[in-house]
């Protein structure tokens, strides 16, 4: 490497995480090279003949892939899972480290109530069975950023088990072809994060940051392929995938790799692999980071975690000392699936639009604020929010919260459009002006740029007449029977009105004048 | 002399905390050869004494322990004072915080005289296996023992025949026994407080698991460790326990209910008591002298009207092997943090991180510790976990249930020996290895830790050799107060003789002008 650089790696452990283990089955078409149509979830072979671009060769049967995910998600809490030190994104290295975090001898873990609540709520949201009693375990391995030599997790009896998540995916070429799928959730467990290693290759040093609070999501994917009806294949684990996009690419690649390997008479090794996102392929990891005996043992310093519901709550219990599942259930927000159904029902929205509104943080709230303030049709609002507004955000890589256009401004703009004060093309122009954020209201912009529709019919008649007079050859063309010539005339009139006239109105006037 | 009485003397101005402190410091120096202390925190203690003195002058002391010299086993974290666990691994390690129990003592105004010697990481039963060398039993130098020796054998070289203290809290036991402090903290995982207490003729209390915070105690076996209390009388143990007991938000295994300081009542009538004598504790290895004292004690209770019955703890014989599996497994886990990165010893090698770990741990731990780590990791291997660890946990439950059954049958307190015999000479002790010794010596004490019960060793009498023999009382979980009440009654009945170290101390007594106060510290 030419330049000195710091490379950081997360060797597979995260702090204060709910760990969600999922199992789902993806079946694949034959390995004929055409499976890469880009979208996951379209890979269910039986219902999706379109991915079988070439027919299976004679005697060749389909392959089925089985994928299980281990999702590490950071809990949004003020302090760490087992210590009182703060959690801040991008804090200076080792600035948020308690004696426990540094594993000083004699320190003991103290469970963070907020993290337990978050885990229970996640379990409820994922339709899990919440274990009234769960246990903590130690998972041992030596690593420089694991100062205790073990990580506290919930291996044997986790806080929640046996859940499921239903979701919709579009199938086929039209986005409106949505089907509902279900993924099973095996368990949710609370787990302590490790630190972070920073490898300084130049000086062959490893620097350790024990803050342990960054990276909100990380996924390990377990993948195997087999012929339907036969036992499951040997699995590989692709570790440390930190975006949905890479996760999808890694799984697609790995399934294809395994199929190719088996088709060519090779065998699949039970190994740990990593995803090289630059090359788009998975590669085996060094052995010591892969399989090892973690020598699990009960964590003796944490008593069993007991949860209660309104029926089992011990009388006179201090609410600060107990966790009541029923009260947490009451605090659950409306779940995304319910929201999507409500949007479809309430606004007559297409299912894929309801999905799109929920896929972007803050977009639904933005949409609802606009709806509340405008008289425009919900369909119009949906279209503007999802096409124009979201388009601008995406183009500039902004979050909804960073948008220069407020819901009120968009609502006002849609009102102008709704009462036909401006044309849609003028509205787009106004929106662009709003995006520049010069503190003007849509009405001010319309006035300044003279974008309001020409309401004076006399003036429009006048303009039409002079346009016809100025372009006799187009009129001739029209009279010779070219139907498209009328569009040319409409365009010319619109140009003359500086885009302020409604094309339908222009057409009406022109036709009347031509026929008279 | 009892701590509460010294406290009165301090209040009345008969003696000042500084005088008391200097007296103990001088005795520490005088008895340096006992090797009871690893670190003597002279400056800290004198400064604390000065502050205590100011408080007494103003007339508001912090409590019974204000100005009272205490010592702390060197496996409790002490802020700003080196905490070694008698291991190369932690040589030079200065914790940035106090263990909760240490903090509680300091908050009461106690004077921290120093950190006491132990077996490396508290793994042992002799206080012979630490990097600072073995602790010598003060009774080796007592008038009582020396006179008997002169009668029995004339030829042997006295100095080479000093006795072990027992362990692993031997430094704390010796420190209390030799009057260098009024109370000391030990730790008790399988008998480490009660065993040296018995050998050194002092009271050794192992409180109920969960009654006293372990935060800051460098662990041996988290599920069995309890801070222990060593004092010269039962009342003192109760005074210290009253201060230490209670919930600690930093230790999730401590009880939630509030605990108040208490004073032990003086029992006059034991007729309502039921004393259980577990028959399984009558083992062939039990010395005849301990056996006869045990019987004598049982008779004493009976003659005073108590109900004394034989009881059975049928799973006792599995305790040693069960303890071995559970102890080494937790040791393997707890010792994993000593990797040379964050604190403690680090080897010079820098070939690779793995090579550094290996060399650091080889240099840092002694054979005993490394042996236990190795066994523990073996038991925790995936293929062995069910057969060893899980089975041992089940046996542990059976052992704990034995006690529950006995106490449910109406027994208030169990009476057992603490040790097989009196203290043995060092030369004799080291004929067996640490593992064998620990297995033998913990036989009467270990099951109590598995069950989390309170137990106290009370010195009963001197053997024919002139050495102390202690007996153990075991109570119901969290009935520590009841246990100590019975122990106090017993203590009063047996009138255990005071160790006579005059020859050792003679030229120290001049520190005190007031003769009465000389006896305060010496008696």
Short mmCIF file of N, CA and C in Angstrom, two decimals, chain A residues 73-152:
data_model
loop_
_atom_site.label_atom_id
_atom_site.label_comp_id
_atom_site.label_asym_id
_atom_site.label_seq_id
_atom_site.Cartn_x
_atom_site.Cartn_y
_atom_site.Cartn_z
N UNK A 73 -28.30 -5.65 15.51
CA UNK A 73 -28.80 -4.28 15.42
C UNK A 73 -28.53 -3.56 16.73
N UNK A 74 -28.01 -2.37 16.63
CA UNK A 74 -27.68 -1.62 17.83
C UNK A 74 -28.94 -1.02 18.44
N UNK A 75 -29.07 -1.13 19.75
CA UNK A 75 -30.22 -0.57 20.43
C UNK A 75 -29.99 0.92 20.65
N UNK A 76 -31.00 1.72 20.35
CA UNK A 76 -30.88 3.15 20.59
C UNK A 76 -31.08 3.40 22.08
N UNK A 77 -29.98 3.40 22.82
CA UNK A 77 -30.07 3.64 24.27
C UNK A 77 -29.03 4.68 24.64
N UNK A 78 -29.24 5.31 25.79
CA UNK A 78 -28.29 6.35 26.21
C UNK A 78 -27.02 5.76 26.80
N UNK A 79 -27.15 4.59 27.40
CA UNK A 79 -25.96 3.99 27.98
C UNK A 79 -25.85 2.54 27.52
N UNK A 80 -24.71 1.94 27.85
CA UNK A 80 -24.40 0.62 27.30
C UNK A 80 -25.19 -0.49 27.97
N UNK A 81 -25.13 -1.66 27.35
CA UNK A 81 -25.95 -2.77 27.81
C UNK A 81 -25.63 -3.17 29.25
N UNK A 82 -24.35 -3.14 29.60
CA UNK A 82 -23.97 -3.61 30.94
C UNK A 82 -23.21 -2.59 31.76
N UNK A 83 -23.10 -1.36 31.28
CA UNK A 83 -22.42 -0.36 32.10
C UNK A 83 -23.10 0.97 31.92
N UNK A 84 -22.80 1.88 32.82
CA UNK A 84 -23.47 3.18 32.78
C UNK A 84 -22.84 4.16 31.82
N UNK A 85 -21.78 3.75 31.10
CA UNK A 85 -21.15 4.75 30.24
C UNK A 85 -22.02 5.04 29.02
N UNK A 86 -21.85 6.25 28.53
CA UNK A 86 -22.72 6.79 27.48
C UNK A 86 -22.49 6.12 26.13
N UNK A 87 -23.47 6.26 25.29
CA UNK A 87 -23.35 5.81 23.91
C UNK A 87 -23.50 7.04 23.02
N UNK A 88 -22.48 7.36 22.28
CA UNK A 88 -22.57 8.49 21.33
C UNK A 88 -21.94 8.05 20.03
N UNK A 89 -22.55 8.42 18.94
CA UNK A 89 -21.96 8.12 17.65
C UNK A 89 -20.74 9.02 17.46
N UNK A 90 -19.65 8.43 16.96
CA UNK A 90 -18.45 9.18 16.59
C UNK A 90 -17.83 9.95 17.74
N UNK A 91 -17.93 9.43 18.96
CA UNK A 91 -17.22 10.05 20.08
C UNK A 91 -15.73 9.75 19.94
N UNK A 92 -14.86 10.60 20.52
CA UNK A 92 -13.42 10.32 20.41
C UNK A 92 -13.11 8.91 20.97
N UNK A 93 -12.15 8.20 20.36
CA UNK A 93 -11.87 6.83 20.78
C UNK A 93 -11.61 6.74 22.29
N UNK A 94 -12.15 5.70 22.89
CA UNK A 94 -11.95 5.39 24.31
C UNK A 94 -12.36 6.51 25.26
N UNK A 95 -13.26 7.38 24.81
CA UNK A 95 -13.71 8.46 25.69
C UNK A 95 -14.95 8.05 26.47
N UNK A 96 -15.56 6.93 26.11
CA UNK A 96 -16.80 6.51 26.78
C UNK A 96 -16.61 5.09 27.32
N UNK A 97 -15.59 4.93 28.15
CA UNK A 97 -15.23 3.59 28.62
C UNK A 97 -15.27 3.55 30.15
N UNK A 98 -16.16 2.74 30.69
CA UNK A 98 -16.22 2.59 32.14
C UNK A 98 -15.19 1.54 32.56
N UNK A 99 -15.01 1.38 33.87
CA UNK A 99 -14.08 0.35 34.34
C UNK A 99 -14.54 -1.03 33.87
N UNK A 100 -15.85 -1.21 33.84
CA UNK A 100 -16.38 -2.49 33.36
C UNK A 100 -16.06 -2.68 31.88
N UNK A 101 -16.25 -1.63 31.09
CA UNK A 101 -15.99 -1.73 29.65
C UNK A 101 -14.53 -2.11 29.38
N UNK A 102 -13.64 -1.64 30.27
CA UNK A 102 -12.23 -1.96 30.09
C UNK A 102 -11.89 -3.29 30.76
N UNK A 103 -12.91 -3.94 31.31
CA UNK A 103 -12.73 -5.24 31.96
C UNK A 103 -11.75 -5.21 33.11
N UNK A 104 -11.74 -4.14 33.87
CA UNK A 104 -10.86 -4.11 35.04
C UNK A 104 -11.29 -5.23 35.97
N UNK A 105 -10.32 -5.93 36.57
CA UNK A 105 -10.68 -7.04 37.44
C UNK A 105 -11.59 -6.58 38.59
N UNK A 106 -12.59 -7.37 38.88
CA UNK A 106 -13.50 -7.05 39.98
C UNK A 106 -14.75 -6.32 39.56
N UNK A 107 -14.81 -5.83 38.33
CA UNK A 107 -16.01 -5.12 37.88
C UNK A 107 -17.07 -6.14 37.46
N UNK A 108 -18.33 -5.74 37.56
CA UNK A 108 -19.43 -6.66 37.28
C UNK A 108 -20.42 -6.01 36.32
N UNK A 109 -21.10 -6.82 35.51
CA UNK A 109 -22.09 -6.26 34.59
C UNK A 109 -23.38 -5.88 35.31
N UNK A 110 -23.98 -4.79 34.90
CA UNK A 110 -25.30 -4.40 35.42
C UNK A 110 -26.19 -4.16 34.21
N UNK A 111 -27.28 -4.90 34.13
CA UNK A 111 -28.12 -4.87 32.94
C UNK A 111 -28.88 -3.55 32.82
N UNK A 112 -28.87 -3.00 31.61
CA UNK A 112 -29.53 -1.74 31.31
C UNK A 112 -31.02 -1.99 31.02
N UNK A 113 -31.87 -1.38 31.82
CA UNK A 113 -33.32 -1.60 31.70
C UNK A 113 -33.85 -1.23 30.31
N UNK A 114 -33.38 -0.11 29.80
CA UNK A 114 -33.84 0.38 28.50
C UNK A 114 -33.58 -0.66 27.39
N UNK A 115 -32.44 -1.34 27.48
CA UNK A 115 -32.11 -2.34 26.46
C UNK A 115 -33.05 -3.53 26.55
N UNK A 116 -33.40 -3.90 27.76
CA UNK A 116 -34.35 -5.01 27.93
C UNK A 116 -35.69 -4.62 27.34
N UNK A 117 -36.14 -3.41 27.62
CA UNK A 117 -37.42 -2.94 27.08
C UNK A 117 -37.40 -2.95 25.56
N UNK A 118 -36.29 -2.49 25.00
CA UNK A 118 -36.18 -2.46 23.53
C UNK A 118 -36.25 -3.86 22.96
N UNK A 119 -35.59 -4.80 23.64
CA UNK A 119 -35.60 -6.18 23.16
C UNK A 119 -37.01 -6.76 23.24
N UNK A 120 -37.72 -6.47 24.33
CA UNK A 120 -39.09 -6.99 24.47
C UNK A 120 -39.97 -6.39 23.37
N UNK A 121 -39.84 -5.08 23.15
CA UNK A 121 -40.68 -4.44 22.13
C UNK A 121 -40.37 -4.99 20.74
N UNK A 122 -39.08 -5.25 20.48
CA UNK A 122 -38.71 -5.85 19.19
C UNK A 122 -39.36 -7.23 19.08
N UNK A 123 -39.31 -7.97 20.16
CA UNK A 123 -39.93 -9.29 20.17
C UNK A 123 -41.42 -9.22 19.91
N UNK A 124 -42.09 -8.25 20.54
CA UNK A 124 -43.53 -8.09 20.33
C UNK A 124 -43.82 -7.70 18.89
N UNK A 125 -43.02 -6.78 18.36
CA UNK A 125 -43.22 -6.31 16.99
C UNK A 125 -43.02 -7.45 16.00
N UNK A 126 -42.13 -8.38 16.34
CA UNK A 126 -41.86 -9.50 15.43
C UNK A 126 -42.68 -10.73 15.81
N UNK A 127 -43.71 -10.50 16.61
CA UNK A 127 -44.66 -11.56 16.92
C UNK A 127 -44.00 -12.77 17.58
N UNK A 128 -43.03 -12.47 18.46
CA UNK A 128 -42.29 -13.55 19.14
C UNK A 128 -42.98 -13.97 20.42
N UNK A 129 -42.60 -15.14 20.89
CA UNK A 129 -42.94 -15.51 22.25
C UNK A 129 -41.89 -14.87 23.16
N UNK A 130 -42.34 -14.10 24.15
CA UNK A 130 -41.39 -13.46 25.06
C UNK A 130 -41.15 -14.41 26.23
N UNK A 131 -39.91 -14.81 26.43
CA UNK A 131 -39.60 -15.70 27.54
C UNK A 131 -39.67 -14.96 28.86
N UNK A 132 -40.50 -15.47 29.78
CA UNK A 132 -40.63 -14.83 31.09
C UNK A 132 -39.33 -14.92 31.87
N UNK A 133 -38.53 -15.90 31.51
CA UNK A 133 -37.23 -16.03 32.14
C UNK A 133 -36.19 -16.23 31.05
N UNK A 134 -35.18 -15.42 31.03
CA UNK A 134 -34.09 -15.65 30.08
C UNK A 134 -32.76 -15.56 30.82
N UNK A 135 -31.73 -16.11 30.19
CA UNK A 135 -30.43 -16.24 30.86
C UNK A 135 -29.33 -15.60 30.03
N UNK A 136 -28.26 -15.26 30.72
CA UNK A 136 -27.09 -14.72 30.03
C UNK A 136 -25.94 -15.73 30.06
N UNK A 137 -25.17 -15.73 28.98
CA UNK A 137 -24.06 -16.67 28.86
C UNK A 137 -22.79 -15.93 28.48
N UNK A 138 -21.69 -16.56 28.78
CA UNK A 138 -20.41 -16.02 28.32
C UNK A 138 -19.95 -16.82 27.09
N UNK A 139 -19.50 -16.08 26.11
CA UNK A 139 -18.97 -16.69 24.88
C UNK A 139 -17.50 -16.30 24.83
N UNK A 140 -16.62 -17.29 24.87
CA UNK A 140 -15.20 -17.01 25.02
C UNK A 140 -14.42 -17.03 23.70
N UNK A 141 -13.61 -16.06 23.51
CA UNK A 141 -12.56 -16.12 22.49
C UNK A 141 -11.59 -14.99 22.77
N UNK A 142 -10.37 -15.22 22.37
CA UNK A 142 -9.36 -14.18 22.58
C UNK A 142 -9.32 -13.27 21.36
N UNK A 143 -9.50 -12.01 21.60
CA UNK A 143 -9.33 -11.04 20.52
C UNK A 143 -8.98 -9.71 21.17
N UNK A 144 -8.15 -8.95 20.50
CA UNK A 144 -7.63 -7.74 21.13
C UNK A 144 -8.73 -6.76 21.53
N UNK A 145 -9.83 -6.74 20.78
CA UNK A 145 -10.87 -5.77 21.13
C UNK A 145 -11.96 -6.38 22.01
N UNK A 146 -11.66 -7.54 22.56
CA UNK A 146 -12.59 -8.18 23.51
C UNK A 146 -11.86 -8.28 24.85
N UNK A 147 -11.87 -7.20 25.64
CA UNK A 147 -10.95 -7.14 26.78
C UNK A 147 -11.20 -8.19 27.86
N UNK A 148 -12.44 -8.67 28.02
CA UNK A 148 -12.69 -9.66 29.07
C UNK A 148 -12.34 -11.08 28.62
N UNK A 149 -12.10 -11.24 27.32
CA UNK A 149 -11.84 -12.59 26.82
C UNK A 149 -13.14 -13.35 26.61
N UNK A 150 -14.24 -12.71 26.89
CA UNK A 150 -15.54 -13.30 26.59
C UNK A 150 -16.55 -12.18 26.38
N UNK A 151 -17.64 -12.55 25.74
CA UNK A 151 -18.71 -11.63 25.42
C UNK A 151 -19.95 -12.14 26.11
N UNK A 152 -20.73 -11.25 26.71
CA UNK A 152 -21.96 -11.70 27.38
C UNK A 152 -23.09 -11.69 26.36
#
